Amino acid sequence: MMAWLPGCFLCRVLLVWVGLSAPGLAVEVTVPSEPLSAPVGKTAELTCSYSTSVGDNFALEWSFVQPGKPVSMSQPILYFTNGQLYPTGSKAERASLLQNPPTGGVATLKLTDVRPSDTGTYLCQINNPPDFYTNGLGLINLTVLVPPSRPACSQSGQTFVGGSAALRCSSSMGAPKPVYNWIRLGASPTPSPGSMVQDEVSGQLILTNLSLASSGTYRCVATNQMGSASCELTLSVTDPSKGRVAGTVIGVLLGLLFLSVAVFCLIRFQKERRKRPKETFGGSDLQEDAMAPGVSEQPLEREDSSNGLLERPSSASTVTTKSKLPMVV
């Protein structure tokens, strides 16, 4: 009998340890193993269930952590303790429990009017002392689905014959991240695949060995499971050799234009000069120094070159010729 007691005592200790480690006496939290998703503006249900014998110290906490941050930086969304629900944080007005109070093994969270900022990891944690044999924690990843915003199109590079150009396209919003596809509009021939390299992730289209046929309108389409959006741009390829010829022609034309203007101005000046009126006198006009008909005037004075004196000519040197006019009596 005395030999049985120690053995029985060990059996009882083992039974107690197994009983405390049994699933029925520990908090078990069950959450979906796959990430969840919900369209923007809709209601998301984050399923969380547990199994434990609810006691007076039962407590539930939902919290949230942004993508890329550790769980230790999670922010509370709501609490349930002492039979009361306490929403808190920036999501308090949109967060509630599917069953309230959550004492029947269901601790599912409802989040209405989901937004892009709701994307992240949600923590469902159950505390039920003295059941501390498991962590009572479940993690759920939620992605809020957002259609792509209208992308912005841009271009860079050397857009002349023989050069290369890069066409870029990017949407500021979209979840999951959209993929990009470039297409050419119109009936113009599409560049050969060897001269066109497209990256669907970055939205970049590289065109090499450009020709005049590469000119045209290109459209970029951003697509994800929520929808699509697009933008367009026009690529104009120029030929430098034609530009030089055009410059020469324009220079010659400008030279001819300037020459024509100069000739026109010269001709007009000559015509204006010819049109100026000449000075004429009438028969009744008399001039102070006018000579009578038939009278010639000789110089009155001359300078003596020998003595520098002025010599008055004799009266004989002055010849007066009278006009022979008929006398009428």
Short mmCIF file of C-alpha atoms in Angstrom, two decimals:
data_model
loop_
_atom_site.label_atom_id
_atom_site.label_comp_id
_atom_site.label_asym_id
_atom_site.label_seq_id
_atom_site.Cartn_x
_atom_site.Cartn_y
_atom_site.Cartn_z
CA MET A 1 0.00 0.00 0.00
CA MET A 2 2.80 2.34 0.92
CA ALA A 3 4.53 1.42 -2.31
CA TRP A 4 1.40 2.37 -4.35
CA LEU A 5 1.01 5.81 -2.90
CA PRO A 6 4.15 7.32 -4.42
CA GLY A 7 3.24 5.85 -7.76
CA CYS A 8 -0.35 7.13 -7.52
CA PHE A 9 0.90 10.56 -6.54
CA LEU A 10 3.05 10.76 -9.65
CA CYS A 11 0.12 9.65 -11.77
CA ARG A 12 -2.05 12.37 -10.33
CA VAL A 13 0.58 15.06 -10.99
CA LEU A 14 0.87 13.85 -14.58
CA LEU A 15 -2.90 13.90 -15.02
CA VAL A 16 -3.11 17.46 -13.67
CA TRP A 17 -0.33 18.65 -16.05
CA VAL A 18 -2.01 17.01 -19.03
CA GLY A 19 -5.34 18.47 -18.03
CA LEU A 20 -3.96 22.01 -17.79
CA SER A 21 -2.27 21.60 -21.18
CA ALA A 22 -5.39 20.28 -22.86
CA PRO A 23 -6.95 22.49 -25.57
CA GLY A 24 -10.18 22.84 -23.65
CA LEU A 25 -8.45 24.72 -20.86
CA ALA A 26 -6.35 27.08 -23.03
CA VAL A 27 -7.39 30.05 -25.22
CA GLU A 28 -7.40 29.10 -28.87
CA VAL A 29 -7.87 31.88 -31.43
CA THR A 30 -8.75 31.00 -35.02
CA VAL A 31 -8.42 33.48 -37.91
CA PRO A 32 -8.30 33.03 -41.73
CA SER A 33 -4.94 31.86 -43.02
CA GLU A 34 -5.35 33.77 -46.32
CA PRO A 35 -5.24 37.56 -46.61
CA LEU A 36 -8.59 39.32 -46.86
CA SER A 37 -9.61 42.06 -49.28
CA ALA A 38 -12.52 44.48 -49.57
CA PRO A 39 -13.41 47.11 -52.17
CA VAL A 40 -13.00 50.71 -51.11
CA GLY A 41 -16.16 52.12 -49.54
CA LYS A 42 -17.57 48.70 -48.61
CA THR A 43 -17.79 46.84 -45.28
CA ALA A 44 -15.06 44.39 -44.29
CA GLU A 45 -15.63 41.51 -41.85
CA LEU A 46 -12.49 40.24 -40.13
CA THR A 47 -13.39 36.79 -38.84
CA CYS A 48 -12.01 35.82 -35.45
CA SER A 49 -13.24 32.94 -33.28
CA TYR A 50 -11.97 31.51 -30.03
CA SER A 51 -12.53 28.61 -27.67
CA THR A 52 -12.25 28.96 -23.93
CA SER A 53 -14.45 28.93 -20.88
CA VAL A 54 -15.37 32.57 -20.47
CA GLY A 55 -14.78 33.84 -16.99
CA ASP A 56 -15.15 37.13 -15.21
CA ASN A 57 -11.74 38.30 -16.40
CA PHE A 58 -12.40 37.62 -20.08
CA ALA A 59 -11.11 40.43 -22.31
CA LEU A 60 -10.96 41.02 -26.09
CA GLU A 61 -8.80 43.55 -27.92
CA TRP A 62 -8.65 44.45 -31.60
CA SER A 63 -5.67 46.50 -32.82
CA PHE A 64 -4.14 47.60 -36.13
CA VAL A 65 -0.63 48.05 -37.52
CA GLN A 66 0.30 49.65 -40.81
CA PRO A 67 2.10 47.65 -43.52
CA GLY A 68 5.83 47.30 -42.97
CA LYS A 69 5.71 48.06 -39.24
CA PRO A 70 6.24 45.59 -36.37
CA VAL A 71 3.32 44.20 -34.39
CA SER A 72 4.63 45.95 -31.30
CA MET A 73 3.62 49.28 -32.89
CA SER A 74 -0.04 48.31 -33.24
CA GLN A 75 -2.75 50.83 -32.30
CA PRO A 76 -5.97 49.75 -30.48
CA ILE A 77 -9.29 49.81 -32.31
CA LEU A 78 -11.67 48.57 -29.59
CA TYR A 79 -11.75 46.74 -26.25
CA PHE A 80 -14.28 44.46 -24.63
CA THR A 81 -13.85 43.98 -20.91
CA ASN A 82 -16.09 43.76 -17.87
CA GLY A 83 -19.05 43.26 -20.17
CA GLN A 84 -18.58 46.61 -21.93
CA LEU A 85 -17.39 47.53 -25.45
CA TYR A 86 -15.00 50.49 -25.82
CA PRO A 87 -14.21 51.62 -29.40
CA THR A 88 -11.12 53.81 -29.59
CA GLY A 89 -8.69 55.36 -32.06
CA SER A 90 -9.23 56.81 -35.53
CA LYS A 91 -11.45 53.88 -36.60
CA ALA A 92 -13.75 54.04 -33.57
CA GLU A 93 -16.77 55.39 -35.49
CA ARG A 94 -16.52 52.67 -38.14
CA ALA A 95 -15.53 49.66 -36.00
CA SER A 96 -17.92 47.30 -34.22
CA LEU A 97 -18.31 43.62 -33.30
CA LEU A 98 -20.40 41.21 -35.33
CA GLN A 99 -21.68 39.81 -32.02
CA ASN A 100 -21.90 41.96 -28.95
CA PRO A 101 -21.11 40.80 -26.36
CA PRO A 102 -18.52 38.46 -27.87
CA THR A 103 -18.94 35.76 -25.25
CA GLY A 104 -20.14 32.98 -27.55
CA GLY A 105 -16.82 32.24 -29.19
CA VAL A 106 -17.19 34.81 -32.00
CA ALA A 107 -15.06 37.96 -31.91
CA THR A 108 -15.43 39.04 -35.57
CA LEU A 109 -14.72 42.72 -36.32
CA LYS A 110 -16.84 44.80 -38.71
CA LEU A 111 -15.24 47.82 -40.37
CA THR A 112 -17.54 49.99 -42.48
CA ASP A 113 -16.65 52.35 -45.33
CA VAL A 114 -13.15 50.97 -45.69
CA ARG A 115 -10.47 53.31 -47.01
CA PRO A 116 -7.00 52.84 -48.49
CA SER A 117 -5.55 53.75 -45.10
CA ASP A 118 -7.29 50.67 -43.62
CA THR A 119 -4.89 48.37 -45.45
CA GLY A 120 -2.65 46.60 -42.95
CA THR A 121 -2.52 43.89 -40.28
CA TYR A 122 -5.27 43.45 -37.66
CA LEU A 123 -4.68 41.69 -34.34
CA CYS A 124 -7.42 39.75 -32.53
CA GLN A 125 -6.27 39.01 -28.98
CA ILE A 126 -8.17 37.13 -26.26
CA ASN A 127 -7.19 37.22 -22.58
CA ASN A 128 -8.97 34.90 -20.19
CA PRO A 129 -7.07 34.31 -16.94
CA PRO A 130 -5.97 31.83 -15.83
CA ASP A 131 -5.79 30.42 -19.41
CA PHE A 132 -2.29 31.65 -20.25
CA TYR A 133 -0.99 28.50 -21.91
CA THR A 134 -1.27 29.98 -25.43
CA ASN A 135 -0.84 33.54 -26.64
CA GLY A 136 -4.50 33.89 -27.66
CA LEU A 137 -3.51 36.02 -30.67
CA GLY A 138 -4.56 35.92 -34.33
CA LEU A 139 -3.27 38.08 -37.20
CA ILE A 140 -5.34 39.07 -40.25
CA ASN A 141 -3.99 40.92 -43.29
CA LEU A 142 -6.50 43.20 -45.02
CA THR A 143 -6.09 44.91 -48.39
CA VAL A 144 -8.51 47.62 -49.45
CA LEU A 145 -9.01 47.36 -53.21
CA VAL A 146 -8.79 50.67 -55.08
CA PRO A 147 -9.15 51.16 -58.86
CA PRO A 148 -6.24 52.90 -60.59
CA SER A 149 -6.32 56.66 -60.69
CA ARG A 150 -5.89 58.38 -64.03
CA PRO A 151 -2.20 57.96 -64.85
CA ALA A 152 0.15 60.75 -65.86
CA CYS A 153 1.96 60.33 -69.20
CA SER A 154 5.34 61.92 -69.99
CA GLN A 155 8.15 61.55 -72.48
CA SER A 156 11.87 62.24 -72.65
CA GLY A 157 14.77 61.57 -74.98
CA GLN A 158 15.94 62.60 -78.45
CA THR A 159 12.88 62.60 -80.69
CA PHE A 160 14.59 62.80 -84.05
CA VAL A 161 15.28 60.19 -86.72
CA GLY A 162 17.71 57.61 -85.35
CA GLY A 163 17.28 58.74 -81.73
CA SER A 164 15.62 57.09 -78.71
CA ALA A 165 12.66 58.14 -76.58
CA ALA A 166 11.22 56.96 -73.25
CA LEU A 167 7.47 57.13 -72.60
CA ARG A 168 6.42 56.90 -68.94
CA CYS A 169 3.10 56.25 -67.26
CA SER A 170 2.21 56.13 -63.55
CA SER A 171 -0.94 56.12 -61.39
CA SER A 172 -0.79 57.74 -57.96
CA MET A 173 -3.45 55.36 -56.57
CA GLY A 174 -4.44 51.76 -57.12
CA ALA A 175 -4.55 48.58 -55.03
CA PRO A 176 -3.34 46.10 -55.86
CA LYS A 177 -0.65 47.97 -57.76
CA PRO A 178 -1.76 48.33 -61.37
CA VAL A 179 0.08 46.99 -64.39
CA TYR A 180 0.69 49.23 -67.41
CA ASN A 181 0.32 48.55 -71.09
CA TRP A 182 1.20 50.89 -73.98
CA ILE A 183 -0.68 50.78 -77.27
CA ARG A 184 -0.48 52.92 -80.39
CA LEU A 185 -3.61 54.56 -81.75
CA GLY A 186 -4.62 55.07 -85.37
CA ALA A 187 -3.76 53.28 -88.59
CA SER A 188 -0.04 54.09 -88.47
CA PRO A 189 2.25 51.06 -88.38
CA THR A 190 3.34 49.88 -84.94
CA PRO A 191 7.10 50.03 -84.32
CA SER A 192 8.84 46.69 -84.70
CA PRO A 193 9.25 44.70 -81.45
CA GLY A 194 13.02 45.01 -81.70
CA SER A 195 12.79 48.80 -81.37
CA MET A 196 10.22 48.76 -78.54
CA VAL A 197 10.80 47.56 -74.96
CA GLN A 198 7.93 47.77 -72.44
CA ASP A 199 8.00 47.35 -68.64
CA GLU A 200 4.50 46.56 -67.32
CA VAL A 201 5.51 47.14 -63.70
CA SER A 202 7.17 50.55 -64.01
CA GLY A 203 4.98 51.70 -66.91
CA GLN A 204 7.94 52.67 -69.12
CA LEU A 205 8.11 52.20 -72.89
CA ILE A 206 11.51 52.56 -74.59
CA LEU A 207 11.56 53.32 -78.33
CA THR A 208 14.91 53.06 -80.12
CA ASN A 209 16.08 53.86 -83.66
CA LEU A 210 13.20 56.27 -84.21
CA SER A 211 11.91 56.97 -87.69
CA LEU A 212 9.29 59.34 -89.08
CA ALA A 213 6.87 56.38 -88.95
CA SER A 214 7.30 56.30 -85.16
CA SER A 215 5.35 59.54 -84.86
CA GLY A 216 1.80 59.18 -83.57
CA THR A 217 -0.45 59.01 -80.51
CA TYR A 218 0.36 56.49 -77.78
CA ARG A 219 -2.01 55.41 -74.99
CA CYS A 220 -1.05 53.95 -71.62
CA VAL A 221 -3.65 51.80 -69.82
CA ALA A 222 -3.29 51.13 -66.06
CA THR A 223 -5.25 48.05 -64.93
CA ASN A 224 -5.97 46.10 -61.75
CA GLN A 225 -8.84 43.89 -60.61
CA MET A 226 -10.92 46.95 -59.70
CA GLY A 227 -10.80 48.67 -63.09
CA SER A 228 -8.61 50.63 -65.46
CA ALA A 229 -7.65 54.18 -66.42
CA SER A 230 -5.60 55.64 -69.24
CA CYS A 231 -3.70 58.65 -70.56
CA GLU A 232 -2.38 59.62 -73.99
CA LEU A 233 0.52 61.57 -75.49
CA THR A 234 1.66 62.46 -79.00
CA LEU A 235 5.18 61.63 -80.16
CA SER A 236 6.60 63.80 -82.97
CA VAL A 237 9.78 62.56 -84.65
CA THR A 238 11.69 65.12 -86.74
CA ASP A 239 14.29 64.76 -89.49
CA PRO A 240 17.29 67.08 -88.86
CA SER A 241 18.34 67.04 -92.54
CA LYS A 242 14.96 68.36 -93.62
CA GLY A 243 15.26 71.01 -90.99
CA ARG A 244 18.52 72.27 -92.44
CA VAL A 245 17.05 72.42 -95.97
CA ALA A 246 14.03 74.25 -94.67
CA GLY A 247 16.30 76.74 -92.88
CA THR A 248 18.21 77.42 -96.08
CA VAL A 249 15.01 77.94 -98.07
CA ILE A 250 13.65 80.30 -95.44
CA GLY A 251 16.91 82.27 -95.47
CA VAL A 252 16.79 82.67 -99.27
CA LEU A 253 13.15 83.74 -99.16
CA LEU A 254 13.88 86.33 -96.49
CA GLY A 255 16.78 87.68 -98.58
CA LEU A 256 14.56 88.01 -101.62
CA LEU A 257 11.93 89.71 -99.52
CA PHE A 258 14.39 92.30 -98.20
CA LEU A 259 15.73 92.91 -101.73
CA SER A 260 12.20 93.39 -103.08
CA VAL A 261 11.41 95.89 -100.35
CA ALA A 262 14.61 97.84 -101.11
CA VAL A 263 13.84 97.99 -104.86
CA PHE A 264 10.28 99.07 -104.17
CA CYS A 265 11.43 101.88 -101.91
CA LEU A 266 13.97 103.07 -104.50
CA ILE A 267 11.40 103.14 -107.29
CA ARG A 268 8.95 105.02 -105.14
CA PHE A 269 11.61 107.57 -104.19
CA GLN A 270 12.37 108.24 -107.87
CA LYS A 271 8.69 108.72 -108.68
CA GLU A 272 8.26 111.17 -105.81
CA ARG A 273 11.27 113.14 -106.97
CA ARG A 274 9.92 113.47 -110.47
CA LYS A 275 6.58 114.74 -109.24
CA ARG A 276 8.07 117.81 -107.46
CA PRO A 277 6.74 121.15 -109.13
CA LYS A 278 9.24 123.44 -111.01
CA GLU A 279 9.47 127.27 -110.27
CA THR A 280 7.76 129.30 -113.08
CA PHE A 281 7.07 133.00 -113.50
CA GLY A 282 4.15 134.73 -115.25
CA GLY A 283 4.47 137.44 -117.96
CA SER A 284 3.47 140.22 -115.56
CA ASP A 285 6.07 139.28 -112.97
CA LEU A 286 9.08 141.56 -112.82
CA GLN A 287 12.39 140.83 -111.25
CA GLU A 288 14.71 143.45 -109.90
CA ASP A 289 17.66 142.21 -111.89
CA ALA A 290 15.73 141.55 -115.12
CA MET A 291 17.24 142.94 -118.30
CA ALA A 292 15.32 144.80 -120.92
CA PRO A 293 14.98 143.09 -124.25
CA GLY A 294 17.84 143.78 -126.59
CA VAL A 295 20.14 145.13 -123.88
CA SER A 296 23.10 143.20 -122.79
CA GLU A 297 24.81 143.95 -119.58
CA GLN A 298 28.56 144.13 -119.31
CA PRO A 299 30.45 144.01 -116.10
CA LEU A 300 30.63 147.44 -114.46
CA GLU A 301 33.76 146.89 -112.57
CA ARG A 302 36.79 144.75 -112.96
CA GLU A 303 39.68 144.15 -110.82
CA ASP A 304 43.09 145.32 -111.93
CA SER A 305 45.23 142.40 -111.38
CA SER A 306 48.33 144.54 -111.32
CA ASN A 307 47.47 147.00 -108.59
CA GLY A 308 44.52 145.37 -106.96
CA LEU A 309 42.31 148.40 -107.71
CA LEU A 310 38.91 148.32 -109.15
CA GLU A 311 38.65 150.01 -112.55
CA ARG A 312 35.40 151.36 -113.83
CA PRO A 313 34.95 150.74 -117.51
CA SER A 314 34.52 153.67 -119.86
CA SER A 315 31.19 154.63 -121.22
CA ALA A 316 32.30 153.61 -124.63
CA SER A 317 32.65 150.09 -123.53
CA THR A 318 29.02 149.88 -122.72
CA VAL A 319 27.08 149.08 -125.78
CA THR A 320 23.43 149.62 -125.74
CA THR A 321 21.41 148.06 -128.43
CA LYS A 322 17.96 149.33 -128.95
CA SER A 323 15.44 147.03 -130.27
CA LYS A 324 14.03 148.00 -133.53
CA LEU A 325 10.36 148.29 -133.00
CA PRO A 326 7.93 149.83 -135.48
CA MET A 327 6.67 153.16 -134.41
CA VAL A 328 3.09 153.76 -134.69
CA VAL A 329 1.93 157.34 -135.06
#
